[in-house]
Coordinates of N, CA and C in Angstrom, one line a residue:
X1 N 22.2 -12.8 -39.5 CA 20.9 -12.2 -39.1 C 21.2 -11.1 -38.1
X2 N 20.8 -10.3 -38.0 CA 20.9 -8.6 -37.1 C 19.5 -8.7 -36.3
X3 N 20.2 -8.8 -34.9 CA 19.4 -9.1 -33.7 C 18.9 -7.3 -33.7
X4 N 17.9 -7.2 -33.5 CA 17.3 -5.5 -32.6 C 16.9 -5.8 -31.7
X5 N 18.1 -5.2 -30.5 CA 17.9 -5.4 -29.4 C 17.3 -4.3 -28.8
X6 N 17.2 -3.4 -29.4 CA 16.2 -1.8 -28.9 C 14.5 -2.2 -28.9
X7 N 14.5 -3.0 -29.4 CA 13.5 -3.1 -29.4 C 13.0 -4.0 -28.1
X8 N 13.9 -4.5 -26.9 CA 13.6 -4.9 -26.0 C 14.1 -4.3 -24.6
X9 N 13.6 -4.7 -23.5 CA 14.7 -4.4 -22.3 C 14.3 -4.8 -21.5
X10 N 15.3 -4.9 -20.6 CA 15.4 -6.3 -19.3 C 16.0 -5.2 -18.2
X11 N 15.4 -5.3 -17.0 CA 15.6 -4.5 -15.6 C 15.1 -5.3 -14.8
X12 N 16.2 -5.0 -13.9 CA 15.6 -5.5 -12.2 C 16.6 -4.1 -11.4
X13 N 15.5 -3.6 -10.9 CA 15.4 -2.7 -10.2 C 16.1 -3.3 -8.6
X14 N 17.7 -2.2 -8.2 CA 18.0 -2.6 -7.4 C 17.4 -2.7 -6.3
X15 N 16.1 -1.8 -6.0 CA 15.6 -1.3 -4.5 C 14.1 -1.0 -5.4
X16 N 13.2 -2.7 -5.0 CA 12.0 -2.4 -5.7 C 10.9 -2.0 -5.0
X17 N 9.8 -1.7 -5.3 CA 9.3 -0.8 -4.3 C 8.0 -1.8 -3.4
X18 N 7.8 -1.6 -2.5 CA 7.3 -3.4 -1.9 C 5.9 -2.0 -0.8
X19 N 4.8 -2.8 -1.3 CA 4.0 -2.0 0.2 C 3.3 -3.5 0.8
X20 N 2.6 -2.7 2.1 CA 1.7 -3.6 2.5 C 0.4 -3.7 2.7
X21 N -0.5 -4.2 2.6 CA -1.7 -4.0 2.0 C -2.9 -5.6 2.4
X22 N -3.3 -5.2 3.8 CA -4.2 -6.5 4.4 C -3.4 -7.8 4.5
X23 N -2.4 -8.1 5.0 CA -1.4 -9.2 4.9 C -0.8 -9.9 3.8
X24 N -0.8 -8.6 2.9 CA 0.3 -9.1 1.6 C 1.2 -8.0 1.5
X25 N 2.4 -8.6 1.6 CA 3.5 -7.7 1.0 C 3.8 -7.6 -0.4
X26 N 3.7 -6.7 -1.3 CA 3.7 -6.5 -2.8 C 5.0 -5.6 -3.2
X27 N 5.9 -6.6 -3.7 CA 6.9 -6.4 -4.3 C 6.6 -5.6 -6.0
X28 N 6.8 -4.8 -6.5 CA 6.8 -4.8 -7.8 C 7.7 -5.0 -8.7
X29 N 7.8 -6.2 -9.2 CA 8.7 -6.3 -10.0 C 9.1 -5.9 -11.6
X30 N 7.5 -5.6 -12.1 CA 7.9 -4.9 -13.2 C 6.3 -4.3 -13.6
X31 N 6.9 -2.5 -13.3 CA 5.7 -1.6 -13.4 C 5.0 -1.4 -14.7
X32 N 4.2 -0.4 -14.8 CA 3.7 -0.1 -16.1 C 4.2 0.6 -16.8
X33 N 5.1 1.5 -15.9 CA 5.7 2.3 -16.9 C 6.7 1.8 -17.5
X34 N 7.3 0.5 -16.8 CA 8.8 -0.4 -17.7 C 7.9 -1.5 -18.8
X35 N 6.8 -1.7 -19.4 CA 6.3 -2.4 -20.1 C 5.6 -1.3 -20.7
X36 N 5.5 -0.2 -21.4 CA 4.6 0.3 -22.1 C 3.1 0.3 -21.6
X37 N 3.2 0.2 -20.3 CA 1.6 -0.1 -20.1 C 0.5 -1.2 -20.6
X38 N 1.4 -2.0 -20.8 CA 0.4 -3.3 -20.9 C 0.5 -4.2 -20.1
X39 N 1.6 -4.2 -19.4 CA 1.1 -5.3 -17.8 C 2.0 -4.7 -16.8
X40 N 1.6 -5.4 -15.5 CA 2.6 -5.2 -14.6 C 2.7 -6.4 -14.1
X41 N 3.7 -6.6 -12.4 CA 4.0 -7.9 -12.6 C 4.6 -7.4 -11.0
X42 N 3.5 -8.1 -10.0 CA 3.6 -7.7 -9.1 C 4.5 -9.3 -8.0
X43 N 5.1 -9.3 -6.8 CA 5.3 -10.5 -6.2 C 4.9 -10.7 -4.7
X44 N 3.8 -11.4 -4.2 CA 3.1 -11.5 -3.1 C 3.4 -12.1 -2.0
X45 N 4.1 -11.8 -1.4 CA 3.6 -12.4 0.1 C 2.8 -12.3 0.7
X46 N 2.4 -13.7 1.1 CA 1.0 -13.0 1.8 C 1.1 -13.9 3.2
X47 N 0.9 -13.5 4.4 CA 0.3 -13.9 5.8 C -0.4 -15.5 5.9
X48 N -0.1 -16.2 6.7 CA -1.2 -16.7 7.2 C -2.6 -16.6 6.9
X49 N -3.3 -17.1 6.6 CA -4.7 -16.8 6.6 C -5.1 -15.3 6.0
X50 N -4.4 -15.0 5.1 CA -4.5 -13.5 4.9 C -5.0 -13.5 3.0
X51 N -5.4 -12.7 2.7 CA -5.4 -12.9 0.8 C -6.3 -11.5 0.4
X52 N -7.0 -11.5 -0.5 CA -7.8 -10.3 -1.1 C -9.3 -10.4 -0.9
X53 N -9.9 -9.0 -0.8 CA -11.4 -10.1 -0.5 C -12.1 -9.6 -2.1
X54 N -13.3 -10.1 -1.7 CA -13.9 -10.8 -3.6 C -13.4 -9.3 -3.9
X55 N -13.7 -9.7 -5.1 CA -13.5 -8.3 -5.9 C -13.8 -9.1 -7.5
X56 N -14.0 -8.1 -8.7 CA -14.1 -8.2 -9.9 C -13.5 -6.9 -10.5
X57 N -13.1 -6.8 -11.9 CA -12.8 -6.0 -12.6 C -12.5 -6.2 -14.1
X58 N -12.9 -5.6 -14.8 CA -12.6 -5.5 -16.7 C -11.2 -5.8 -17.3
X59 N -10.2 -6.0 -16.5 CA -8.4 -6.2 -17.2 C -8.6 -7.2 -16.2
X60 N -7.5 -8.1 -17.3 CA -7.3 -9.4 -17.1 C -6.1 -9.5 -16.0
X61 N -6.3 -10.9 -15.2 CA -5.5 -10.8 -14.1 C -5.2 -12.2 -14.1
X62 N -3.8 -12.7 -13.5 CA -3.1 -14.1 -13.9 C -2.1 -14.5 -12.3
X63 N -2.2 -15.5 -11.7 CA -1.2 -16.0 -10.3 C -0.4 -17.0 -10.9
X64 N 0.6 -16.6 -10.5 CA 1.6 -18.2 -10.6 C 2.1 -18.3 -9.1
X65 N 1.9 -19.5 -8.7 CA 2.1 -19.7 -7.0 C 3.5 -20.3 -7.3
X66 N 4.1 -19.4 -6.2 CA 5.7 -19.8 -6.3 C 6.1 -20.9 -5.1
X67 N 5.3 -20.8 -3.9 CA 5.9 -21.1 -2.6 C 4.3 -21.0 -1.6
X68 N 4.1 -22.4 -1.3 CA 3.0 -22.5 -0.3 C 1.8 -22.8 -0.8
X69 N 0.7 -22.8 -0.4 CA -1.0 -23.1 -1.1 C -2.1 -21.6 -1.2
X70 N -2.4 -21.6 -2.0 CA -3.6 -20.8 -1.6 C -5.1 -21.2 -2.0
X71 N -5.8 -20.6 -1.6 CA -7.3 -21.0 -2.3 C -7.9 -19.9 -3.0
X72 N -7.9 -20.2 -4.3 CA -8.6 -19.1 -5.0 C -9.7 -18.9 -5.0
X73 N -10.8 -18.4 -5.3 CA -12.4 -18.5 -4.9 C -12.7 -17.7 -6.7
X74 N -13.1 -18.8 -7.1 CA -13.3 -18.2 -8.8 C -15.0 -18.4 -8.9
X75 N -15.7 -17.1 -9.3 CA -17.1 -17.3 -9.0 C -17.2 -18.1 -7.6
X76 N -18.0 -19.6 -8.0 CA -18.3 -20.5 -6.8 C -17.3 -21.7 -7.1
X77 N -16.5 -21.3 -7.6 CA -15.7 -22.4 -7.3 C -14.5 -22.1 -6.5
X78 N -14.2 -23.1 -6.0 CA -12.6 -22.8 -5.2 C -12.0 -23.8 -5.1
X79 N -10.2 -23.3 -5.9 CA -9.3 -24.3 -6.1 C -8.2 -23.9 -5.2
X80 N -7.3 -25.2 -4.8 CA -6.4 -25.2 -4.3 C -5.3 -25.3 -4.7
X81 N -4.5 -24.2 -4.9 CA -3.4 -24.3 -5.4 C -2.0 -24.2 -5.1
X82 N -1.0 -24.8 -5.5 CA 0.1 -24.8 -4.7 C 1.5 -25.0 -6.2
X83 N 2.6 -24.4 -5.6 CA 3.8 -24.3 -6.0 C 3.9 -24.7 -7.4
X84 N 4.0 -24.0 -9.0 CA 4.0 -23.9 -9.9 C 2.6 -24.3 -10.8
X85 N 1.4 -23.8 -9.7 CA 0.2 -23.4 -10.4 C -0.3 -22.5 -10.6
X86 N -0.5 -22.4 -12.0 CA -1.4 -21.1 -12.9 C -2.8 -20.7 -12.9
X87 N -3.0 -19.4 -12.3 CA -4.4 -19.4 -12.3 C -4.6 -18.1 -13.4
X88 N -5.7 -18.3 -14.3 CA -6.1 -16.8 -14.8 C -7.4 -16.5 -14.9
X89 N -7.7 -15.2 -15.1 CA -8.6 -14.5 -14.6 C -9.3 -14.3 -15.6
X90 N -10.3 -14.2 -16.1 CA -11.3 -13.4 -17.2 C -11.6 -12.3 -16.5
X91 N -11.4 -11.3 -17.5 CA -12.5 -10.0 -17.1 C -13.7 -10.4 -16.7
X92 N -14.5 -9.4 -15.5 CA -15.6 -10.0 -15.1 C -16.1 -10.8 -14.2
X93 N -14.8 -11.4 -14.1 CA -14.8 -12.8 -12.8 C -14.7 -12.5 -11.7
X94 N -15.6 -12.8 -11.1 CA -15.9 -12.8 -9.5 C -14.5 -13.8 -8.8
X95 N -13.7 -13.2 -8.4 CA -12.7 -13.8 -7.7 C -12.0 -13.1 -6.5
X96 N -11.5 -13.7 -5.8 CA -10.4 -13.6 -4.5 C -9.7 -14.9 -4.5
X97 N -8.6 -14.9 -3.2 CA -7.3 -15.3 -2.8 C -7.4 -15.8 -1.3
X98 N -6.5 -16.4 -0.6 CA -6.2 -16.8 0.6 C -5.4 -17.3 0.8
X99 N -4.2 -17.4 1.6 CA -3.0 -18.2 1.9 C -3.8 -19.5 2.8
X100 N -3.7 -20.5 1.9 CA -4.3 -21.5 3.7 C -3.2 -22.3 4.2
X101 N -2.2 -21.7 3.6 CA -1.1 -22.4 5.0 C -0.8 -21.5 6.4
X102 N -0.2 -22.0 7.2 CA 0.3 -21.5 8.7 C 1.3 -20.6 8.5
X103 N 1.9 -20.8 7.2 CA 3.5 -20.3 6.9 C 3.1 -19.3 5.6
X104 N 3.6 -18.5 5.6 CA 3.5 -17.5 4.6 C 3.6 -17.9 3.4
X105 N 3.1 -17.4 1.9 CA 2.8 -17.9 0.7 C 3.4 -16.8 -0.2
X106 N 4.2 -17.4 -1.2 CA 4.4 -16.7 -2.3 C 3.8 -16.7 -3.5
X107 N 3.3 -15.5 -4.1 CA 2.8 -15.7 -5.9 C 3.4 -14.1 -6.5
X108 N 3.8 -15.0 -7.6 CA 3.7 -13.2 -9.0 C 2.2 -13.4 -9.4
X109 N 2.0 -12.2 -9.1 CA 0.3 -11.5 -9.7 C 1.2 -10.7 -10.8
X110 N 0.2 -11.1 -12.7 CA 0.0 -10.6 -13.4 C -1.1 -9.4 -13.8
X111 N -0.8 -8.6 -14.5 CA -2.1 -7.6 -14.9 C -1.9 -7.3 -15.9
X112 N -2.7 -7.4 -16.7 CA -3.1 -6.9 -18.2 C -4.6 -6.0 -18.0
X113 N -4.3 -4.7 -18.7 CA -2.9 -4.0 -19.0 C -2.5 -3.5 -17.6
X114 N -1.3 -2.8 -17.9 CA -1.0 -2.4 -16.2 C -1.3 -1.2 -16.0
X115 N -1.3 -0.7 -14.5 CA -1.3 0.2 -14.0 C -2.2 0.7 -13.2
X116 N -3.5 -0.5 -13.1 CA -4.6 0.0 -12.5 C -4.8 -0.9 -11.4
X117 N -4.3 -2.2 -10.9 CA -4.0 -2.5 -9.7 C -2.9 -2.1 -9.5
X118 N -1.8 -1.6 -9.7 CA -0.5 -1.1 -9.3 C -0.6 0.2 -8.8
X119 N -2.0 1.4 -9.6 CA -2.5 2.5 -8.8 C -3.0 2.3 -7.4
X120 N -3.6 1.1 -7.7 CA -4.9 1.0 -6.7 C -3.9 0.4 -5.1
X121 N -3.1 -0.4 -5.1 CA -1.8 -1.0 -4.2 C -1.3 0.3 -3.8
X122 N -0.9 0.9 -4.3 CA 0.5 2.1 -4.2 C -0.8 3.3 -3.4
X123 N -2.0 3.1 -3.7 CA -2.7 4.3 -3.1 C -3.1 3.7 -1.5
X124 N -3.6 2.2 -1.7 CA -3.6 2.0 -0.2 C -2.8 1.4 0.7
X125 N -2.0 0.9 -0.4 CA -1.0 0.3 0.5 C -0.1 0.9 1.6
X126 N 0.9 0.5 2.3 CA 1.9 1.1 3.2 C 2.8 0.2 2.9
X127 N 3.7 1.6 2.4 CA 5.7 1.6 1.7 C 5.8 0.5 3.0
X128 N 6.8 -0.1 2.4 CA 7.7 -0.8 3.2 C 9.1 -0.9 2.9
X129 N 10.0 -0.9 3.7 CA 11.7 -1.0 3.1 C 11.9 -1.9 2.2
X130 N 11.1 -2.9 2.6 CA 11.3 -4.1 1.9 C 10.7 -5.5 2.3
X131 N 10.6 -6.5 1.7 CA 9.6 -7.8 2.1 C 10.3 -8.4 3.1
X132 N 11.7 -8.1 3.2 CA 12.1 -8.9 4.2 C 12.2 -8.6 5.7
X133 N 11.4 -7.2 5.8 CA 11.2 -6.7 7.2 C 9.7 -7.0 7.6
X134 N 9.0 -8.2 7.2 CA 8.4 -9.0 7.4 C 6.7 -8.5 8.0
X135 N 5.8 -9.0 8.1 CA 4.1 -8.3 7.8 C 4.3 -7.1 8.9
X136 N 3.7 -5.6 9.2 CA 3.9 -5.3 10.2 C 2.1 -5.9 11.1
X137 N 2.5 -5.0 12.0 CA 0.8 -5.5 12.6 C -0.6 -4.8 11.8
X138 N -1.7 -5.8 12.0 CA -2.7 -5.3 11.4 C -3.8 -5.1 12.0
X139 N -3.9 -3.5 11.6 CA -5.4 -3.0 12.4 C -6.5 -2.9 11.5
X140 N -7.8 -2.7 11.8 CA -8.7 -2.8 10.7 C -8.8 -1.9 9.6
X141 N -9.1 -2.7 8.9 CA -8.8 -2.2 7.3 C -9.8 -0.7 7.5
X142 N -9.5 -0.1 6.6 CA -10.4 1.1 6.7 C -11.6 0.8 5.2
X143 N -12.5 0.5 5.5 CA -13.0 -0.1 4.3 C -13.5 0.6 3.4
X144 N -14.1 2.2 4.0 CA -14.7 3.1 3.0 C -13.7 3.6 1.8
X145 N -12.4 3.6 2.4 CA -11.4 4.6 1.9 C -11.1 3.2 1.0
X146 N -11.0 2.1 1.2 CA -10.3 1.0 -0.1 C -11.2 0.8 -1.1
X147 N -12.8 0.6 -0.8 CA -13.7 0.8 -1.8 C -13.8 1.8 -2.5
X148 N -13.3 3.5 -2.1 CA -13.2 4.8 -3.4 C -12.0 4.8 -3.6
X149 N -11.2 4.0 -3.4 CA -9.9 3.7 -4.0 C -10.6 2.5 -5.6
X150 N -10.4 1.9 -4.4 CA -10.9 0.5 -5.9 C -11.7 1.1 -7.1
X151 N -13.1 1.8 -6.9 CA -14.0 2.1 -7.9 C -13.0 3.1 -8.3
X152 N -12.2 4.0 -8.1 CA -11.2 4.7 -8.9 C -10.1 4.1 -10.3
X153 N -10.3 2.5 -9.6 CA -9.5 1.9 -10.6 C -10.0 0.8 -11.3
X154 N -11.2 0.9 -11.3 CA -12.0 0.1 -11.8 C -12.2 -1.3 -11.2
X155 N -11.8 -1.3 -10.1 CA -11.8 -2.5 -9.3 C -13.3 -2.4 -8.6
X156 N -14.1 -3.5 -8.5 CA -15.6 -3.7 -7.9 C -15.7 -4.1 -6.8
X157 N -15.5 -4.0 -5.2 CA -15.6 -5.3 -4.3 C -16.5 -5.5 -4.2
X158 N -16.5 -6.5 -3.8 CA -18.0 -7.8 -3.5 C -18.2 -8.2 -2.3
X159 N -19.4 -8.4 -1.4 CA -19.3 -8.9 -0.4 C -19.2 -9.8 -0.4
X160 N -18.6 -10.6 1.0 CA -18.0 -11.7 1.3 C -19.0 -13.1 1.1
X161 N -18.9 -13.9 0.7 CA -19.5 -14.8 0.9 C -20.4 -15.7 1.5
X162 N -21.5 -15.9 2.0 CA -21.8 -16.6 3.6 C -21.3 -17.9 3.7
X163 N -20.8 -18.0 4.6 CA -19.9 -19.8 5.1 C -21.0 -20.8 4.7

């Protein structure tokens, strides 16, 4: 039997491109342009008490928690999840994220298709050398400029929730 191996490919990028973005460090480990544009496949670190705030959008989005807890806030519900749990997203779904440990949290964020939270990261984020030169300090978000970022990429924010 005659394997076609052209029709596949496997990279790991020596020096991958990592920004920072409201207390997540976002590694990219595999863009849109190395998948034909159907997903990307980003890896999170995220801060203390740090994560994404609500947001919705039309492409599908997926967490696998590698390392630590977070709380996801799906519509009104909110699960807690920790080390080799799967979360996915429907289009449409009112959701956000949160590290609620003291110690920093790891997940791969999926995107189907890619390239429109990997625009929207790369536009507000700040380059970093790399994840292991660890969160820098954080001053307040600039919130006008992430909201005409987001609606640029079809991303919705939502206000916050009341306690």
């Amino acid at each position: 039997m005659k394997t076609n191996i052209s029709a596949a490919s496997a990279a790991t990028p020596a020096n991958p491109l990592t920004v920072h973005f409201l207390g997540n460090l976002l590694t990219f480990r595999a863009r849109a342009g190395d998948t034909n544009g159907h997903f990307s496949v980003v890896e999170c670190l995220t801060a203390p008490g740090a994560g994404s705030p609500p947001h919705l959008q039309n492409d599908e989005e997926a967490f696998l928690v590698l390392e630590g807890r977070f709380d996801f806030i799906l519509g009104d519900e909110v699960r807690n999840c920790g080390a080799g749990e799967f979360v996915y997203i429907k289009p449409g779904t009112p959701h956000a994220f949160r590290n609620s440990e003291v110690t920093p949290s790891k997940m791969l964020i999926i995107n189907l298709p890619g390239g429109l939270h990997e625009g929207f990261f790369l536009e507000v984020g700040e380059e970093m050398a790399s994840a292991e030169v660890g969160f820098p300090p954080m001053g307040a978000p600039d919130v006008p400029r992430i909201a005409a970022a987001a609606a640029r990429f079809g991303i919705e924010l939502l206000p916050p929730k009341a306690a």
